[in-house]
CSV table of C-alpha atoms and ligand atoms in Angstrom, one decimal:
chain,number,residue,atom,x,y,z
A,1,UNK,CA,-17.9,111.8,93.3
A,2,UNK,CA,-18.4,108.8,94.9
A,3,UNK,CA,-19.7,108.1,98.3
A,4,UNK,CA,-19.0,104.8,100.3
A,5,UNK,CA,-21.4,103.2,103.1
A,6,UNK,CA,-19.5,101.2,105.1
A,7,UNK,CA,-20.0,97.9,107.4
A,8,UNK,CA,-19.8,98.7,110.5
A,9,UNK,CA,-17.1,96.8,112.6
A,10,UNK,CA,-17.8,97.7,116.0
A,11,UNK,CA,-19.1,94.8,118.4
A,12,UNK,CA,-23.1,95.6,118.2
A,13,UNK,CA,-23.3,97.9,116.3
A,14,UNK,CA,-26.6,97.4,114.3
A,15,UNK,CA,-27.0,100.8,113.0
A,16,UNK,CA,-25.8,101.6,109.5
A,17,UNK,CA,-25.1,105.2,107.6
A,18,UNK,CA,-27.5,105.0,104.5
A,19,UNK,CA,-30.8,103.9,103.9
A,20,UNK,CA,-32.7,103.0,100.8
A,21,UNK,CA,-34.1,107.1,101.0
A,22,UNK,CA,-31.0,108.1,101.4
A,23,UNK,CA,-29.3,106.2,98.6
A,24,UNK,CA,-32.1,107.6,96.2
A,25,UNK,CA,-31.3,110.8,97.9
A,26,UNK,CA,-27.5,110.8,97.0
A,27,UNK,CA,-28.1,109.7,93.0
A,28,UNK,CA,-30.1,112.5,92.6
A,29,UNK,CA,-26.9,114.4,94.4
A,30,UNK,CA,-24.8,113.4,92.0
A,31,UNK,CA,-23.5,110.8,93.5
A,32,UNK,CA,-22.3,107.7,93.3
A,33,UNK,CA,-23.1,105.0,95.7
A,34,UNK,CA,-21.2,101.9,96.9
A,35,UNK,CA,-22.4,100.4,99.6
A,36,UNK,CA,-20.5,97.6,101.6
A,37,UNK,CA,-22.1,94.0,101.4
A,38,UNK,CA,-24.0,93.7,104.5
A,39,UNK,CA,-23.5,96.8,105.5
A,40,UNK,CA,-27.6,97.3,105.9
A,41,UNK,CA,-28.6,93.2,107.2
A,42,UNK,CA,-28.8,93.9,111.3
A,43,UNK,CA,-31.0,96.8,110.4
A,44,UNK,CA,-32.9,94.8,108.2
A,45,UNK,CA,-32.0,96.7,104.5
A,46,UNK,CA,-31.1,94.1,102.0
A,47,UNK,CA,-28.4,94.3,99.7
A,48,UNK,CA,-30.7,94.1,96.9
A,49,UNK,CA,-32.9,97.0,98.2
A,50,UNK,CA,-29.5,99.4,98.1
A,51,UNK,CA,-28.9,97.8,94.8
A,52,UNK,CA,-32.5,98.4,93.5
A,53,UNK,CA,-32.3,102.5,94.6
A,54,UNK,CA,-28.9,102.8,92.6
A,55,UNK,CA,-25.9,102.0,94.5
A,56,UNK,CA,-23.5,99.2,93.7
A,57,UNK,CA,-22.7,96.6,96.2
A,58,UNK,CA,-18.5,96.4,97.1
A,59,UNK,CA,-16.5,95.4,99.5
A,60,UNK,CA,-14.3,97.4,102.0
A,61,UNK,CA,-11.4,97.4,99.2
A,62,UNK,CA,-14.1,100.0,97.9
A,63,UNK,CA,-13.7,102.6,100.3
A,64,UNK,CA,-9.9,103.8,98.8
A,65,UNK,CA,-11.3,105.3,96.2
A,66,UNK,CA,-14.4,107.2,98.2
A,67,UNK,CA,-13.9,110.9,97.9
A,68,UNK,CA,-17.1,110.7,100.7
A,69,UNK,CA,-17.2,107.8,103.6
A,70,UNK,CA,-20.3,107.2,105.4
A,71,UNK,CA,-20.2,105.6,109.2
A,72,UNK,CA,-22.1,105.3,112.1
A,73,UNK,CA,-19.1,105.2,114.3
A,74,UNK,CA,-15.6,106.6,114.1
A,75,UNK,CA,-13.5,104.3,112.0
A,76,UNK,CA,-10.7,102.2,113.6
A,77,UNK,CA,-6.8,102.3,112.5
A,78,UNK,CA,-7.3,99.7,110.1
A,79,UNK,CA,-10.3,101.6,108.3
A,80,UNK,CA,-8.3,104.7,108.2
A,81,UNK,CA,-5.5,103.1,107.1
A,82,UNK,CA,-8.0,101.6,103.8
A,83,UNK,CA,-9.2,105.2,103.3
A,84,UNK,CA,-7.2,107.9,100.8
A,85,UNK,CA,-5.7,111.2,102.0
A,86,UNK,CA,-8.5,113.7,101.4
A,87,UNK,CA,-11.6,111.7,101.8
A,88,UNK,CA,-14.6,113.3,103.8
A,89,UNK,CA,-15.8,111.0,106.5
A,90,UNK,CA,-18.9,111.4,108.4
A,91,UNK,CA,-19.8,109.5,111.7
A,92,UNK,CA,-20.6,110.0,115.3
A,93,UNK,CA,-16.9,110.1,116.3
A,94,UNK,CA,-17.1,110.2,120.4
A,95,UNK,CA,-14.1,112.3,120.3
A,96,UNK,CA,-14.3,114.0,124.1
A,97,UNK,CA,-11.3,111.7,125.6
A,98,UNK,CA,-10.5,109.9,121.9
A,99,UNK,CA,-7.8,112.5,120.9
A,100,UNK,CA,-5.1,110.1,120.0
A,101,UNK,CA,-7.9,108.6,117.5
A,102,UNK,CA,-8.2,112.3,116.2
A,103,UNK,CA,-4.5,112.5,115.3
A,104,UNK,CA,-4.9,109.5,113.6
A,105,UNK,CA,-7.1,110.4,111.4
A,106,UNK,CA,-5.5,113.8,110.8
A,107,UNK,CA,-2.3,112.1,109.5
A,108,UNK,CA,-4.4,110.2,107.7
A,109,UNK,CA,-5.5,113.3,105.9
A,110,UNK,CA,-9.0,112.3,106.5
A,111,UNK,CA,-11.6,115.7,106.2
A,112,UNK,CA,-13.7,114.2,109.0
A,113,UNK,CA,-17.0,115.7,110.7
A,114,UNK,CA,-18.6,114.5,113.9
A,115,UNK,CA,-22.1,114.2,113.9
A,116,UNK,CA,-23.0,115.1,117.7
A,117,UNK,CA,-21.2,118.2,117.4
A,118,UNK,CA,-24.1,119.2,115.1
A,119,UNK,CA,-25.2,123.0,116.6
A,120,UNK,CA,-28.6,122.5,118.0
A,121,UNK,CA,-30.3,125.4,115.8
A,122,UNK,CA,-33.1,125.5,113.9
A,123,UNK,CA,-31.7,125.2,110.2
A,124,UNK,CA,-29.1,122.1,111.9
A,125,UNK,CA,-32.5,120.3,113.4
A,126,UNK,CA,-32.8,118.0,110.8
A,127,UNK,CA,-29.1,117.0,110.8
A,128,UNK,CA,-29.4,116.6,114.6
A,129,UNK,CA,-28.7,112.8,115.3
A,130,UNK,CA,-28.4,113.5,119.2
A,131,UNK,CA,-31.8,114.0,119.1
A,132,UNK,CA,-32.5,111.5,116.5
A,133,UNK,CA,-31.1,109.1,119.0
A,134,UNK,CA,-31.5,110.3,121.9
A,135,UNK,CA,-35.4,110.0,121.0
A,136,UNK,CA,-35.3,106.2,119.9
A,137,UNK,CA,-33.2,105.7,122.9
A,138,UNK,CA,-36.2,107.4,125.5
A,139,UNK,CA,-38.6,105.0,123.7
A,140,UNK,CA,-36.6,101.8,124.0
A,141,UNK,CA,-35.7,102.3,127.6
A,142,UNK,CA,-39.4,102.2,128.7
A,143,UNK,CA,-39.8,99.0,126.5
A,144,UNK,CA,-36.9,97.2,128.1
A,145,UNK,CA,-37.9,98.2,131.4
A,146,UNK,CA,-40.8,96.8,131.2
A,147,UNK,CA,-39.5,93.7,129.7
A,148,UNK,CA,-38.1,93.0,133.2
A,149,UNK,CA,-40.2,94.4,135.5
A,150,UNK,CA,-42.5,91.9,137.0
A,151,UNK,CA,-45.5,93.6,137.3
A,152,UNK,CA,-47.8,95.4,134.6
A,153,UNK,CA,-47.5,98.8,134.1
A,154,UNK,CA,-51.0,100.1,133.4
A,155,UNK,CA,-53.8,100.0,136.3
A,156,UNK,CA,-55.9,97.2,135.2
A,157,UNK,CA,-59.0,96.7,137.3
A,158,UNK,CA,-60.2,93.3,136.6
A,159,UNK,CA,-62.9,90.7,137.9
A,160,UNK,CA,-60.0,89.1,139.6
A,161,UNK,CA,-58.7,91.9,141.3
A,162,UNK,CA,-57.1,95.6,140.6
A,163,UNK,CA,-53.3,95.4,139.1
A,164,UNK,CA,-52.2,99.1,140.7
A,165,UNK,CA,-50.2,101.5,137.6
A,166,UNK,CA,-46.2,101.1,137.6
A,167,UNK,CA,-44.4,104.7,139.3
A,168,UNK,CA,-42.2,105.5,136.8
A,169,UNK,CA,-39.6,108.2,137.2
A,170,UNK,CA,-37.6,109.8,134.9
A,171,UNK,CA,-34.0,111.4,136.0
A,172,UNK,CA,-33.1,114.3,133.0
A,173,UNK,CA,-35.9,115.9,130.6
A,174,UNK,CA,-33.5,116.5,127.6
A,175,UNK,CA,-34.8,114.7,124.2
A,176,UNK,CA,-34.5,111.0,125.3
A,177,UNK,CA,-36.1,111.4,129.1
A,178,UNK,CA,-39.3,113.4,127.4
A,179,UNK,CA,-39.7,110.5,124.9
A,180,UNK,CA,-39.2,108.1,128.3
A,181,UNK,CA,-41.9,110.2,129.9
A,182,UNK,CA,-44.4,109.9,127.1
A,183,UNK,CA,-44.0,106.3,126.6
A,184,UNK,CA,-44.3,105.2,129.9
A,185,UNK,CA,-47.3,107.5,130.3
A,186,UNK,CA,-49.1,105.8,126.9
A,187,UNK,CA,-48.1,102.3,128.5
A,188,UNK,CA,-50.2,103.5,131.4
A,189,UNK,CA,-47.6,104.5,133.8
A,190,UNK,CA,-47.7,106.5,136.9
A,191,UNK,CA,-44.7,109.2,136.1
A,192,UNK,CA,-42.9,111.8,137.7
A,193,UNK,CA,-39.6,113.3,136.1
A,194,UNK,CA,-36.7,115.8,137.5
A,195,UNK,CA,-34.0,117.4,135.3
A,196,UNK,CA,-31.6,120.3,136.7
A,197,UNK,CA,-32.9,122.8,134.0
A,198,UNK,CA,-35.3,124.9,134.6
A,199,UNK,CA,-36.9,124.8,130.8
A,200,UNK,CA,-37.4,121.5,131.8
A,201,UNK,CA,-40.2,121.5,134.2
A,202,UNK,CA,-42.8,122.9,131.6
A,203,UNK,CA,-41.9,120.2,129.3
A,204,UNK,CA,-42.3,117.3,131.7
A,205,UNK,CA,-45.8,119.2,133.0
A,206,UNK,CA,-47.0,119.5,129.6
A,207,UNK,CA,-46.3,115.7,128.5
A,208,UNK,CA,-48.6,115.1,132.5
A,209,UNK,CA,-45.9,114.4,134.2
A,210,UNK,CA,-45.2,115.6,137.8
A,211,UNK,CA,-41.8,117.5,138.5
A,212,UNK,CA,-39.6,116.7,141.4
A,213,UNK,CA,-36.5,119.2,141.6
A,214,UNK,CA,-35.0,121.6,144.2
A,215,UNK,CA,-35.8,125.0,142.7
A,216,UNK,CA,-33.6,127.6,144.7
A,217,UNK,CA,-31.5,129.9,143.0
A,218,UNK,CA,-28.7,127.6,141.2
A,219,UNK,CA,-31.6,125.7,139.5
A,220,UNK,CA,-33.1,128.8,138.2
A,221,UNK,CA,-29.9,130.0,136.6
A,222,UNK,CA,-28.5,126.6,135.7
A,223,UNK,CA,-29.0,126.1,132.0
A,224,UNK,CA,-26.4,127.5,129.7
A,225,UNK,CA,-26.8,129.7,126.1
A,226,UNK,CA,-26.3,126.4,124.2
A,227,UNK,CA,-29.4,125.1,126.1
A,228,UNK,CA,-27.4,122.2,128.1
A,229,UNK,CA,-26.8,120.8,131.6
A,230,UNK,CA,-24.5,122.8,133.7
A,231,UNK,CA,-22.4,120.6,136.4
A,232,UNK,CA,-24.2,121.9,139.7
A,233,UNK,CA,-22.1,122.8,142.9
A,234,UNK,CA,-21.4,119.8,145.6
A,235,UNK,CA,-24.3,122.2,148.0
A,236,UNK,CA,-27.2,121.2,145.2
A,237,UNK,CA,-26.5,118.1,144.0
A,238,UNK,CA,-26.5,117.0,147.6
A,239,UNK,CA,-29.9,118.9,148.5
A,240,UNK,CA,-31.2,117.3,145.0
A,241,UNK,CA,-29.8,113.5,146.4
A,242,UNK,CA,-31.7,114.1,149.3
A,243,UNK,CA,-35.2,114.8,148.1
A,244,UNK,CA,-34.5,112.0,145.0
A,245,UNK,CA,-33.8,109.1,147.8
A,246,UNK,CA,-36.9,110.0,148.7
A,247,UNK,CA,-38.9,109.8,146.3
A,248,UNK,CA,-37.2,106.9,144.8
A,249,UNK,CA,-38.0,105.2,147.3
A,250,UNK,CA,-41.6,105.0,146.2
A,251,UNK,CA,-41.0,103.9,142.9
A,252,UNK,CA,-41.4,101.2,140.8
A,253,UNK,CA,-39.0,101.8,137.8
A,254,UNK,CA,-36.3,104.9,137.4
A,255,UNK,CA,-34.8,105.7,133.9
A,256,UNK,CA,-31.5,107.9,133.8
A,257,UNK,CA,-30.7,109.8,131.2
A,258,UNK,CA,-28.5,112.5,132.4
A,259,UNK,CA,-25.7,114.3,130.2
A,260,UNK,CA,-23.4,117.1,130.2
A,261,UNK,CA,-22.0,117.4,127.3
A,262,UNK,CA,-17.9,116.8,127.4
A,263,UNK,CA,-17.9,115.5,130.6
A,264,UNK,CA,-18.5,112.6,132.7
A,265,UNK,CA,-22.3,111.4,133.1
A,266,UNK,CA,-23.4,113.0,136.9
A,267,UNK,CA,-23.9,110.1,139.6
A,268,UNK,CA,-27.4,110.2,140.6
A,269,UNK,CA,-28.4,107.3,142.2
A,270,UNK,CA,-26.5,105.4,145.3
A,271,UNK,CA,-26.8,101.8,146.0
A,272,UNK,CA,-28.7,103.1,149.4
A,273,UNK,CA,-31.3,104.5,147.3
A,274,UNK,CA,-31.2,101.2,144.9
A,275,UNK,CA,-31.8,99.8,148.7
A,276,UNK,CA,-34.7,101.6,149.4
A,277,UNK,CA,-37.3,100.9,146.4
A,278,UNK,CA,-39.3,97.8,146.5
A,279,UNK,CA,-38.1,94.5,145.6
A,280,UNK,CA,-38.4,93.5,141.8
A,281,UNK,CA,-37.8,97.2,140.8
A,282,UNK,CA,-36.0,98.4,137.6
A,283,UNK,CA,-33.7,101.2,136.9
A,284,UNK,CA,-32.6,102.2,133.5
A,285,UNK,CA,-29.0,103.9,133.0
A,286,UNK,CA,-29.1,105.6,129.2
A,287,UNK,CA,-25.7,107.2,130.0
A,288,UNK,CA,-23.8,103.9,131.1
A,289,UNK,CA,-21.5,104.6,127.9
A,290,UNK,CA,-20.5,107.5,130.0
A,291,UNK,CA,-20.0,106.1,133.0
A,292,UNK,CA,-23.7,105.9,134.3
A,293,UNK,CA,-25.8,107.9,136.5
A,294,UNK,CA,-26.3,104.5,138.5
A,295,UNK,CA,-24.0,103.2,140.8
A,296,UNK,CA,-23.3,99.5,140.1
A,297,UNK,CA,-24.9,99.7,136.6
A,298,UNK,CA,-23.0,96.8,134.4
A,299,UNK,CA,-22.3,98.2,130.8
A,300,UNK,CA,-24.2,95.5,128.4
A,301,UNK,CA,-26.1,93.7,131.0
A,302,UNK,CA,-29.3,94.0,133.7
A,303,UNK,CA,-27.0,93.7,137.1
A,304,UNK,CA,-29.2,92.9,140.0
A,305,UNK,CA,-28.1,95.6,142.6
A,306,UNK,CA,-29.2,95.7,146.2
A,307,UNK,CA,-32.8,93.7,144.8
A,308,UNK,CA,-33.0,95.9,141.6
A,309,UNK,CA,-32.5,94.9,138.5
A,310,UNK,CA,-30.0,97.2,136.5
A,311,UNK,CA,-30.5,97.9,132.8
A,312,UNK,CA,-26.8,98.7,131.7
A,313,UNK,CA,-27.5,98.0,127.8
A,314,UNK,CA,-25.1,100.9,125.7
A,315,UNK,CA,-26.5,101.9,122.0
A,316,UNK,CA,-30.5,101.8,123.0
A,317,UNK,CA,-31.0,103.3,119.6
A,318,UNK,CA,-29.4,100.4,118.0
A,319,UNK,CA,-31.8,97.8,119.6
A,320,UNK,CA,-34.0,99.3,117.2
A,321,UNK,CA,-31.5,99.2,114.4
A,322,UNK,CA,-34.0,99.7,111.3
A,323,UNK,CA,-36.0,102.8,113.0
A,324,UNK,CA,-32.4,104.4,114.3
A,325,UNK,CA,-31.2,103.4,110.9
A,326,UNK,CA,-33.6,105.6,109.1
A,327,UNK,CA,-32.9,108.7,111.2
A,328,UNK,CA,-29.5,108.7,111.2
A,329,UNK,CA,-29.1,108.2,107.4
A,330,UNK,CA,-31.6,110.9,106.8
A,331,UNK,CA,-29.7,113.3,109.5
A,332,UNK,CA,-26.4,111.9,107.6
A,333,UNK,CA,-27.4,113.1,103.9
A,334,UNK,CA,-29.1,116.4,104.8
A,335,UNK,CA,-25.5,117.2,106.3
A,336,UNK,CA,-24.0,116.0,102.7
A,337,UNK,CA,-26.0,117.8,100.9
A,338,UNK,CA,-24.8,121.1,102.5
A,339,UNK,CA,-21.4,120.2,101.4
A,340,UNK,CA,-23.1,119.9,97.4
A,341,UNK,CA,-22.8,122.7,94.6
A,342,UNK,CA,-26.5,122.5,93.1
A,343,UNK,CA,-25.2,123.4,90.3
A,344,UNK,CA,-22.3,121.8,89.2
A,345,UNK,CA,-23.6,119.0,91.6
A,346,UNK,CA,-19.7,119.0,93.1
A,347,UNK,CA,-18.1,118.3,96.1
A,348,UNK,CA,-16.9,122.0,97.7
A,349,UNK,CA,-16.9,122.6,101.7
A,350,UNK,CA,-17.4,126.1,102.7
A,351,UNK,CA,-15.1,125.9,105.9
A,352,UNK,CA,-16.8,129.4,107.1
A,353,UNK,CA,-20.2,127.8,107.0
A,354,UNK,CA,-21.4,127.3,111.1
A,355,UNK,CA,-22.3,123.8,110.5
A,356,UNK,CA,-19.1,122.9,109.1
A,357,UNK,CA,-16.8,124.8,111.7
A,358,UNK,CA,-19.1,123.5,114.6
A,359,UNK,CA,-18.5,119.6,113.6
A,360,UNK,CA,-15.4,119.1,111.4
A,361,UNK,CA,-12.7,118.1,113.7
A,362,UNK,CA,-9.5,117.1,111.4
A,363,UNK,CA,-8.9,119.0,108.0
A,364,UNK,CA,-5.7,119.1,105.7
A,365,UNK,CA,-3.6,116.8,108.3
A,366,UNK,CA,-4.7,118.9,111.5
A,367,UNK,CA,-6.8,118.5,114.2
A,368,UNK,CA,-8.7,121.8,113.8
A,369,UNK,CA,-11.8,121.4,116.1
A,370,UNK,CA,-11.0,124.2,119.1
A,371,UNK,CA,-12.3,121.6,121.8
A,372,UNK,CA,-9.4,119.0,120.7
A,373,UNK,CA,-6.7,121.1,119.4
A,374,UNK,CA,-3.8,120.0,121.9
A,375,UNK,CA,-2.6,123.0,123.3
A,376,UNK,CA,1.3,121.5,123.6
A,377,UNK,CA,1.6,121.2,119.8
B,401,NAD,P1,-28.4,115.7,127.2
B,401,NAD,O1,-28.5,114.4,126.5
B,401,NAD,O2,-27.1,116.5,127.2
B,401,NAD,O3,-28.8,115.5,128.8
B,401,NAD,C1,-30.0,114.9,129.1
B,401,NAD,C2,-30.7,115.6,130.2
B,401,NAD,O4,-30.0,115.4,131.5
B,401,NAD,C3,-30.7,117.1,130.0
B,401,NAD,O5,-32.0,117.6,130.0
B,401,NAD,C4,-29.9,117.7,131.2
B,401,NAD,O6,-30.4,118.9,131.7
B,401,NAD,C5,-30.1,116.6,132.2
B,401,NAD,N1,-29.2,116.6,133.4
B,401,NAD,C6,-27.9,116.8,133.4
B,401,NAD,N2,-27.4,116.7,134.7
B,401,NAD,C7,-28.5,116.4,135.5
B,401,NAD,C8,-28.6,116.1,136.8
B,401,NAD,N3,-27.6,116.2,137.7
B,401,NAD,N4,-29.9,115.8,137.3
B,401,NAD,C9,-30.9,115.7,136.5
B,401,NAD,N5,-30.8,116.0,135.1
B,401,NAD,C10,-29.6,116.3,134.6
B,401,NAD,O7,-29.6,116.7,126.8
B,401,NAD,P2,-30.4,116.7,125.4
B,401,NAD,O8,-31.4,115.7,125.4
B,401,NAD,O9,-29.4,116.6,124.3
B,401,NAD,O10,-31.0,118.1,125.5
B,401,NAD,C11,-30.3,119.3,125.8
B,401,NAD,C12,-31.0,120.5,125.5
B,401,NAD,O11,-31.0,120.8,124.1
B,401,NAD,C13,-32.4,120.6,125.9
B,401,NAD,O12,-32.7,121.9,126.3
B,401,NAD,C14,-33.1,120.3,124.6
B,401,NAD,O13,-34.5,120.9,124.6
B,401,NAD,C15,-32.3,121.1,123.7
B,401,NAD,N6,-32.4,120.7,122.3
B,401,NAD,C16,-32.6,121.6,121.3
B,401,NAD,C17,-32.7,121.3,120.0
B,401,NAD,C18,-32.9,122.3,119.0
B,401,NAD,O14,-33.2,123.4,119.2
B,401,NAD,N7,-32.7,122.0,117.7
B,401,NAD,C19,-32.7,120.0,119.7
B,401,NAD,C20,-32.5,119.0,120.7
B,401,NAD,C21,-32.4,119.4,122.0
């Protein structure tokens, strides 16, 4: 069988789907390997380096004979239309409000299987690339706010005088705000976090963080099965606006990072309370892809809002291509190798296995994921 790792063709996007691991990992699969040329440069793996670990290097021509395609992101018209009816493909596929992209690669007879979809249980966690992500992403929004900030963000008490430590608060405690919360805390920070599950406030206490949330009874019952966000009734969010303005008020640097899965990112900062912190100060929105948490956050660039500078950058992962790189290819072929007899080292998908059903969304010309299946057809 033979697996292709493609180039990706989306504006900035520096991640790609196989490392040299990975590739390693795949031969002794059974598989063949062709990887794109280039495919692996913004992330810093050379052609050379795929070649060395066994895979040939090809071109996109390649991929119409790949019974297994590899991507970071959902592949455009023109991919699909280079790919052959059958083929598996595997990427983070954004599908919530992409349908018409699903249908196309239904038609296409493309088997294809969305990454983020991944259940969030224990035998999944090392296919998890939410979290692998999400992670990266917690990390990277510290570093880039404090590439702008002004100030330092330790304490530093010097001959010349004392530097005070940088307020940092953190809005949602899911994987990526926890990583926020323990970076900004090694880089000396002062930080406080709030998140509308209750799990969270544990998490942030334990990482020495302080919690800010309005606790009544919605909080306490506001986290689903699945372990996700709930959207919270007009009543809370507005008590939860009012005691965030004020403490925003007093800080130095906020970093968003809240989600609900299949719906639009939750607004949780005004321009009045951009208005309110101190001049110089820097907010970070990690769901700007999803509309942002921020109002007046710019996707792709810092906008300077009412005196704050606005971090609007989508991908955070990918500004660190070669560690995101790793940690999506290794999340990539655990999932592949679920779909591997051991013995006959073939190709089979067991469509009744949880993983599977949870993430493959178009299968023998059909979309057949229950949250895109169009109810008029
Ligand atoms: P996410 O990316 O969906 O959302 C980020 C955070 O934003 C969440 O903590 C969410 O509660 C929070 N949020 C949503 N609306 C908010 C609001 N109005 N105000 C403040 N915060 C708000 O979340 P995630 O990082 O993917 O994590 C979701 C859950 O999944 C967590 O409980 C996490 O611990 C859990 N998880 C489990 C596993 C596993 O068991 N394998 C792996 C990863 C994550």
């Amino acid at each position: 069988n033979l697996v292709f790792v493609a180039k990706e063709t989306v504006a900035d996007e520096t991640r790609v789907a196989a490392s040299v691991e990975t590739v390693k990992k795949m031969k002794g699969l059974g598989f063949d390997i062709v990887v794109e040329a280039g495919a692996g440069a913004p992330s810093r793996i050379r052609d050379g380096e795929y070649e060395a670990s066994g895979a040939r290097i090809g071109s996109v021509q390649d991929a119409a004979q790949a019974d297994v395609i590899l991507k970071v992101r959902r592949p455009t018209a023109d991919e699909i239309a280079g790919y052959k009816s059958g083929a598996i493909v595997i990427a983070i596929m954004d599908p919530y409000g992409n349908e018409a992209a699903l249908v196309n690669m239904a038609r296409a007879g493309l088997t294809s299987f969305a990454m983020e979809l991944m259940p969030r249980i224990t035998r999944a966690q090392s296919m998890d690339v939410l979290s692998s992500q999400a992670n990266l992403a917690g990390y990277q929004a510290v570093i880039e706010a404090a590439a702008v900030y002004d100030r330092a963000l330790p304490m530093m008490m010097t001959a010349a005088g004392t530097v005070p430590a940088a307020k940092v608060f953190i809005m949602g405690a899911g994987v990526a705000g926890l990583q926020a919360i323990a970076t900004a805390r090694r880089l000396g920070a002062q930080v406080s976090a709030t998140d509308v599950r209750p799990a969270a406030k544990e998490q942030v206490a334990s990482l020495g963080a302080k919690f800010v949330a309005v606790e009544d009874e919605e909080f306490k019952a506001a986290e689903t099965a699945g372990g996700y966000a709930k959207e919270m009734s007009k009543n809370y969010q507005a008590k939860q606006a009012a005691l965030v303005a004020e403490h925003i008020s007093k800080q130095d640097i906020v970093i968003t990072t809240a989600l609900i899965p299949g719906r639009p990112a939750p607004r949780l900062v005004s321009r009045e309370m951009l208005k309110a912190m101190r001049s110089g100060a820097v907010a970070v929105d990690l769901a700007v892809e999803r509309g942002g948490n921020i109002e007046g956050v710019q996707f792709g660039t810092v906008a300077h809002v009412e005196g704050v500078k606005v971090v609007g950058y989508p991908n955070m992962a990918g500004r660190i291509p070669a560690s995101a790189s790793a940690l999506y290819a290794k999340n990539l072929v655990t999932f592949l190798e679920t779909m591997v007899d051991k013995d006959t080292r073939s190709l089979g998908l067991n469509r009744a296995d949880e993983l599977i059903k949870a993430t493959m969304l178009t299968d023998g010309g059909e979309v057949v994921h229950p949250n895109f299946v169009d109810p008029d057809q």
